[in-house]
Coordinates of C-alpha atoms in Angstrom, one line a residue:
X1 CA 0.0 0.0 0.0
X2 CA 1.7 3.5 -0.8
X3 CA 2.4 5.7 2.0
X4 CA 0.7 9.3 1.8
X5 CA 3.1 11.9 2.3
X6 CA 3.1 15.5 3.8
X7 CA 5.7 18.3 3.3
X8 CA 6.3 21.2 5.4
X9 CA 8.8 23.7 4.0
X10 CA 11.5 25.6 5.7
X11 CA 10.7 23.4 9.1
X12 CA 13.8 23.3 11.0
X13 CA 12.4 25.6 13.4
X14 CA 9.5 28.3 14.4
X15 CA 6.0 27.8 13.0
X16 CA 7.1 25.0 10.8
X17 CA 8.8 23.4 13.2
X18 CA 5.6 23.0 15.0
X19 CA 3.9 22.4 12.0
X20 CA 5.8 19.0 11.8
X21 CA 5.8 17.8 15.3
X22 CA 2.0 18.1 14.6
X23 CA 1.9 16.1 12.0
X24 CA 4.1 13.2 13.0
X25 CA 1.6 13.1 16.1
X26 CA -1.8 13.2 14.1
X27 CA -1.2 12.2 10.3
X28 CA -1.8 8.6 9.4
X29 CA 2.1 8.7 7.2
X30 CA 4.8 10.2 6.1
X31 CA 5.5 13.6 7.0
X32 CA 8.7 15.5 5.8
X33 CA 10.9 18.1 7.8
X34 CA 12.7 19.9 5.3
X35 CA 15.0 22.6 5.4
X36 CA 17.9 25.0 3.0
X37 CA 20.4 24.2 5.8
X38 CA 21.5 20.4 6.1
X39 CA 22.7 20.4 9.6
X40 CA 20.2 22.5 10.8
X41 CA 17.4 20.4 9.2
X42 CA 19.0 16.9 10.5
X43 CA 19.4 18.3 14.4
X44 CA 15.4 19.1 14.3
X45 CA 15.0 15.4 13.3
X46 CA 16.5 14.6 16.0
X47 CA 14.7 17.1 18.4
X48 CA 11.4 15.3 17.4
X49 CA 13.0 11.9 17.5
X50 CA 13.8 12.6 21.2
X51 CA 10.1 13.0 21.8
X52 CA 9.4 9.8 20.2
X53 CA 8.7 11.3 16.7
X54 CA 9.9 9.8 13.1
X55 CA 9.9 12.4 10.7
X56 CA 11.8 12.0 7.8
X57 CA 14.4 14.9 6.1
X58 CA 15.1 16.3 2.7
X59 CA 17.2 19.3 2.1
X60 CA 15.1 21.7 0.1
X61 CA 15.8 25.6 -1.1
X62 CA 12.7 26.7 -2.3
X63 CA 14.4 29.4 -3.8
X64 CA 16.7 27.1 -6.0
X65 CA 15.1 25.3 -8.8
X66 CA 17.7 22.4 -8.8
X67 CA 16.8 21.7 -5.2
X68 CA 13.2 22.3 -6.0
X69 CA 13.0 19.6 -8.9
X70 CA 15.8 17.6 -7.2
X71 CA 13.2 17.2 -4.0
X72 CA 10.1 16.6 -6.4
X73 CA 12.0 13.5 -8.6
X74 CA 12.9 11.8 -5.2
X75 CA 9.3 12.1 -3.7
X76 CA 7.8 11.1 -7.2
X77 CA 10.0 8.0 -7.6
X78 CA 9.4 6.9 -4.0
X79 CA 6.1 7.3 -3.0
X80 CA 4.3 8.7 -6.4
X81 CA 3.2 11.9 -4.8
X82 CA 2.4 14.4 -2.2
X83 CA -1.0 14.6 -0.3
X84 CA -0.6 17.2 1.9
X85 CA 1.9 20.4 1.3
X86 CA 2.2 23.2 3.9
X87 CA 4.1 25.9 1.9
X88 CA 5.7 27.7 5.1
X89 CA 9.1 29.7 4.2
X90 CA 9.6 32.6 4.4
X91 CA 11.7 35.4 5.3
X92 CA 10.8 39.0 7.0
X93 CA 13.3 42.0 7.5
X94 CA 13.0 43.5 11.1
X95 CA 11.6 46.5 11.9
X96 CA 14.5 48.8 12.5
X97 CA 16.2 46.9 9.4
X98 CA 19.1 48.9 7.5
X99 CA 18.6 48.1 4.3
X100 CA 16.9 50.6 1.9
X101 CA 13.3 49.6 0.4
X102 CA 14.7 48.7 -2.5
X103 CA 16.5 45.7 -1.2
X104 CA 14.0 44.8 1.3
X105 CA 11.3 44.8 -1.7
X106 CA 13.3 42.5 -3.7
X107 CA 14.6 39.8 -1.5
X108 CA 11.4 39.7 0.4
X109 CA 9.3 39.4 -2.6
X110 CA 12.0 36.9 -4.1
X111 CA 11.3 34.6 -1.0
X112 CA 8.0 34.7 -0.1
X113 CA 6.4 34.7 -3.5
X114 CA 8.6 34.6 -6.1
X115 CA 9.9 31.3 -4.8
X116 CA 6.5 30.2 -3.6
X117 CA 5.2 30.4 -7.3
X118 CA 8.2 28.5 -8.0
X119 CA 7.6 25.4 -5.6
X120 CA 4.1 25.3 -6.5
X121 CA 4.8 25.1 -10.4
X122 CA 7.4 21.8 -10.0
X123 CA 5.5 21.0 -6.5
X124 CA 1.9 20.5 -8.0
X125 CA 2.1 18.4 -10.8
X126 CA 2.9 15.6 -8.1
X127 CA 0.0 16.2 -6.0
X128 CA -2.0 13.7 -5.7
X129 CA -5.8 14.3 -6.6
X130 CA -8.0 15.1 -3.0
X131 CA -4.0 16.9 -1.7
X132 CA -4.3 19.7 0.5
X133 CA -2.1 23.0 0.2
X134 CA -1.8 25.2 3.2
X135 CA 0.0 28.4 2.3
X136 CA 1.3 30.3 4.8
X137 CA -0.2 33.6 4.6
X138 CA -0.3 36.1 7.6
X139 CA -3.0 39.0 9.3
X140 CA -0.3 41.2 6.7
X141 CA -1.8 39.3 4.0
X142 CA -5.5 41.0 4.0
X143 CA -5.7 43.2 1.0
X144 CA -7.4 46.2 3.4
X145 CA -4.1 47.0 4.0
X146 CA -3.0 47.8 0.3
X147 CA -3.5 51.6 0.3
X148 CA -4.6 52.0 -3.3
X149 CA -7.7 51.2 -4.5
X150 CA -6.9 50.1 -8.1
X151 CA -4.5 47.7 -6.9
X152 CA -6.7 46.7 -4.5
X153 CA -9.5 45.9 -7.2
X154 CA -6.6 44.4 -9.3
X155 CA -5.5 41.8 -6.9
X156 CA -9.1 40.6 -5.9
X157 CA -10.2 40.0 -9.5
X158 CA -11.6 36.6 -9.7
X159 CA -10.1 36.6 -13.5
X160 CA -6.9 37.4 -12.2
X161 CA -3.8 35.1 -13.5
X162 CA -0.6 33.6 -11.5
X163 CA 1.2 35.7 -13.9
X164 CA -0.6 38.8 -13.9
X165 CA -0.5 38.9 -10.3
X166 CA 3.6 38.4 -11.0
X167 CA 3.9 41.2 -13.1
X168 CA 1.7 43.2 -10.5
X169 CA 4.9 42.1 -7.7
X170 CA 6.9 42.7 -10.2
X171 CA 5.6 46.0 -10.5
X172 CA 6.0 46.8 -6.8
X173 CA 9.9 46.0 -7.0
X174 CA 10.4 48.6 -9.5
X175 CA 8.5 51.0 -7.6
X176 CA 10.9 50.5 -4.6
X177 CA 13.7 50.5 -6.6
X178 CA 12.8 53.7 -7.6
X179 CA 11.0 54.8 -3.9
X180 CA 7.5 55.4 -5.5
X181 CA 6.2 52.7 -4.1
X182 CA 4.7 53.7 -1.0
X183 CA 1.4 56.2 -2.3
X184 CA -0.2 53.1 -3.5
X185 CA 1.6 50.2 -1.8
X186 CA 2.6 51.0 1.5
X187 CA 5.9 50.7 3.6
X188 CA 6.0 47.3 4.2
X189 CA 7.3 44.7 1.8
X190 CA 5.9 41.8 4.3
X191 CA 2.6 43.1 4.0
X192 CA 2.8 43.2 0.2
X193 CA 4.7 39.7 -0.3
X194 CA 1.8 38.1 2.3
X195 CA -1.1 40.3 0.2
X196 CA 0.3 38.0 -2.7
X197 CA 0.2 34.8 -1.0
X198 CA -3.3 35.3 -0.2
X199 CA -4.2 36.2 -3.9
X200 CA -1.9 33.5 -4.9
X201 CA -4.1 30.9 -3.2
X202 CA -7.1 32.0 -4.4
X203 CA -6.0 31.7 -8.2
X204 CA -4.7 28.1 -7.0
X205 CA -7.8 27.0 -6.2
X206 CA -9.5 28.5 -8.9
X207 CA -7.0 26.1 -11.5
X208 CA -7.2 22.9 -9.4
X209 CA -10.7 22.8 -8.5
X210 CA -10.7 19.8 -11.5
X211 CA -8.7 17.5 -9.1
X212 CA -10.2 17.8 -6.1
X213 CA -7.4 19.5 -4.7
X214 CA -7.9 22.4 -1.7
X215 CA -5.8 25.3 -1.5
X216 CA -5.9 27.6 1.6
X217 CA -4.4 30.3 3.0
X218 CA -4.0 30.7 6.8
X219 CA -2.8 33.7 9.4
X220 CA -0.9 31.5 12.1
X221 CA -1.0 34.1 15.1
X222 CA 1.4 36.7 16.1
X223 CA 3.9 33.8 17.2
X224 CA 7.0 33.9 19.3
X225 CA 9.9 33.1 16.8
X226 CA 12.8 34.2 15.5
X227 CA 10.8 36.0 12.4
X228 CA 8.9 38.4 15.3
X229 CA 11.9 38.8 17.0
X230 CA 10.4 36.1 19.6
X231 CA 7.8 39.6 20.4
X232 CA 4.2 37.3 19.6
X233 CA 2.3 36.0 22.6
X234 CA 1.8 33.1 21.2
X235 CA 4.2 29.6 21.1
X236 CA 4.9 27.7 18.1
X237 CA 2.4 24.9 19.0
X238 CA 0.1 27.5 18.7
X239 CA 0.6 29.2 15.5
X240 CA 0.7 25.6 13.8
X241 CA -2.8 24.8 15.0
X242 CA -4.9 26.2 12.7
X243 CA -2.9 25.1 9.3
X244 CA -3.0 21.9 11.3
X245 CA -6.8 22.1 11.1
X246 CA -6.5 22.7 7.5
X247 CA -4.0 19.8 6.8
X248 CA -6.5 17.4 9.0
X249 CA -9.0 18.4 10.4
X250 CA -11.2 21.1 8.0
X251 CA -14.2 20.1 6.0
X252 CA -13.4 19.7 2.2
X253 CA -15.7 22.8 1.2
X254 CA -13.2 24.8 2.9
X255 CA -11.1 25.7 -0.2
X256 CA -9.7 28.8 -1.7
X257 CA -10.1 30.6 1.8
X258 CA -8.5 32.6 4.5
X259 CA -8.2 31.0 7.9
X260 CA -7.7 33.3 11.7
X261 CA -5.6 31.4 13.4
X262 CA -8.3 30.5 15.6
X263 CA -9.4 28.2 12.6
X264 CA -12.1 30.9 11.4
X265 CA -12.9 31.6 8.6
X266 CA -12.3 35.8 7.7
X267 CA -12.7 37.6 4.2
X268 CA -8.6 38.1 2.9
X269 CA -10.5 40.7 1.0
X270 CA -12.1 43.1 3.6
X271 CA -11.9 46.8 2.8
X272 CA -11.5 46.9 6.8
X273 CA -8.6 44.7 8.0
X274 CA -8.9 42.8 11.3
X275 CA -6.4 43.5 13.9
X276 CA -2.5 42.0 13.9
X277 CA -3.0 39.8 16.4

């Protein structure tokens, strides 16, 4: 009988870390820690495995293709395909941060979207049919906080393309790089890379609603790890809860939504955000 298989990206530590132990707990088979850094990835295996959990490793750089397609041949030719994928990397520049816009725009951007269109296009195509996606979205990722309306209306289109909403982030690195950006896109290029994520998802769903696959984006708290400069109030076992409850536990006509990370279900798309935490 072939194993089903669950992957949690950049899950040596933090939310994904979580994420993982979760899984190994819960998930009738395979789950998969996976991380860019070898050594760091292999000493959270063995954190889990001193708590009497098995989860397996695989190095994986989302933001390398090689190690992208690299990852997808090995769990292809093993196990045939992937049934539950929590798309969770991501990188966030700190608050009192150096670097001009510019550069915060671009690597952030390249990370958390850029790269996540990138697993998705070599990920999907070995999903099995009925898979869940959980993208890891954030309470930056409602669209309320986009200041301009056009963009706004752009970004919730329900016609709206994977690459249109590219050339739309696209669009937004230029405009840092040449520090226009802010009139209609704000100061923060978290909130704009997490804005995408959430469109992203709902375009995802809209193209796989033919294989029975569910896409979903999810805000997992305001959690104490390194990204929040351990500031959240909540712990890691609690920010994995609710994409936990979209990997396992919610219905199957949740798809294509945004998920609190109390496990509600909130409108990405408000013209009135709900509060950070």
């Amino acid at each position: 009988m072939v194993s089903k298989v669950a992957v949690v990206t950049g899950s040596n530590k933090g939310i994904g870390f979580a994420i993982v132990r979760g899984l190994c707990k819960r998930y009738d088979g395979i789950v998969y820690l996976t991380s860019r850094d070898v050594e760091r990835g292999k000493k959270a295996v063995a954190d889990l495995e001193k708590e009497g959990l098995n989860p397996k490793y695989h190095q994986l750089d989302i933001t390398n293709k090689q190690s992208l397609e690299v990852f997808r041949d090995y769990i292809k030719n093993t196990y045939g395909g992937i049934d539950i994928l929590v798309n969770n990397a991501a990188i966030a520049f700190k608050h009192d941060a150096t670097e001009p816009a510019s550069v915060q725009a671009k690597e952030t951007l390249f990370v958390n979207y850029f790269s996540l269109v990138s697993t998705c296009e070599t990920l999907f195509p070995v999903l099995n049919n009925g898979a869940r996606v959980i993208n890891l979205s954030s309470s930056c990722g409602q669209l309320g906080l986009i200041p301009s309306q056009s963009l706004r209306d752009q970004l919730k289109d329900e016609k709206l393309t994977v690459p249109e909403l590219s050339k739309l982030m696209q669009q937004y690195v230029e405009a840092a790089k040449q520090g226009t950006h802010e009139p209609e896109w704000g100061n923060s290029s978290y909130v704009v890379s997490k804005v995408a994520v959430s469109a992203l998802s709902v375009i995802q769903q809209r193209e796989l609603n033919d294989r029975d696959i569910k896409v979903n984006a999810v805000h997992p708290g305001y959690v104490d790890t390194d990204m929040t400069s351990h500031k959240g109030p909540l712990t890691i076992d609690q920010g994995a809860s609710a994409p936990l409850y979209l990997a396992l536990d919610a219905p199957d006509t949740i798809k294509g939504k945004f998920v609190w990370h109390n496990s509600k279900l909130v409108d990405w798309d408000a013209e009135k955000p709900l509060s950070v935490i």
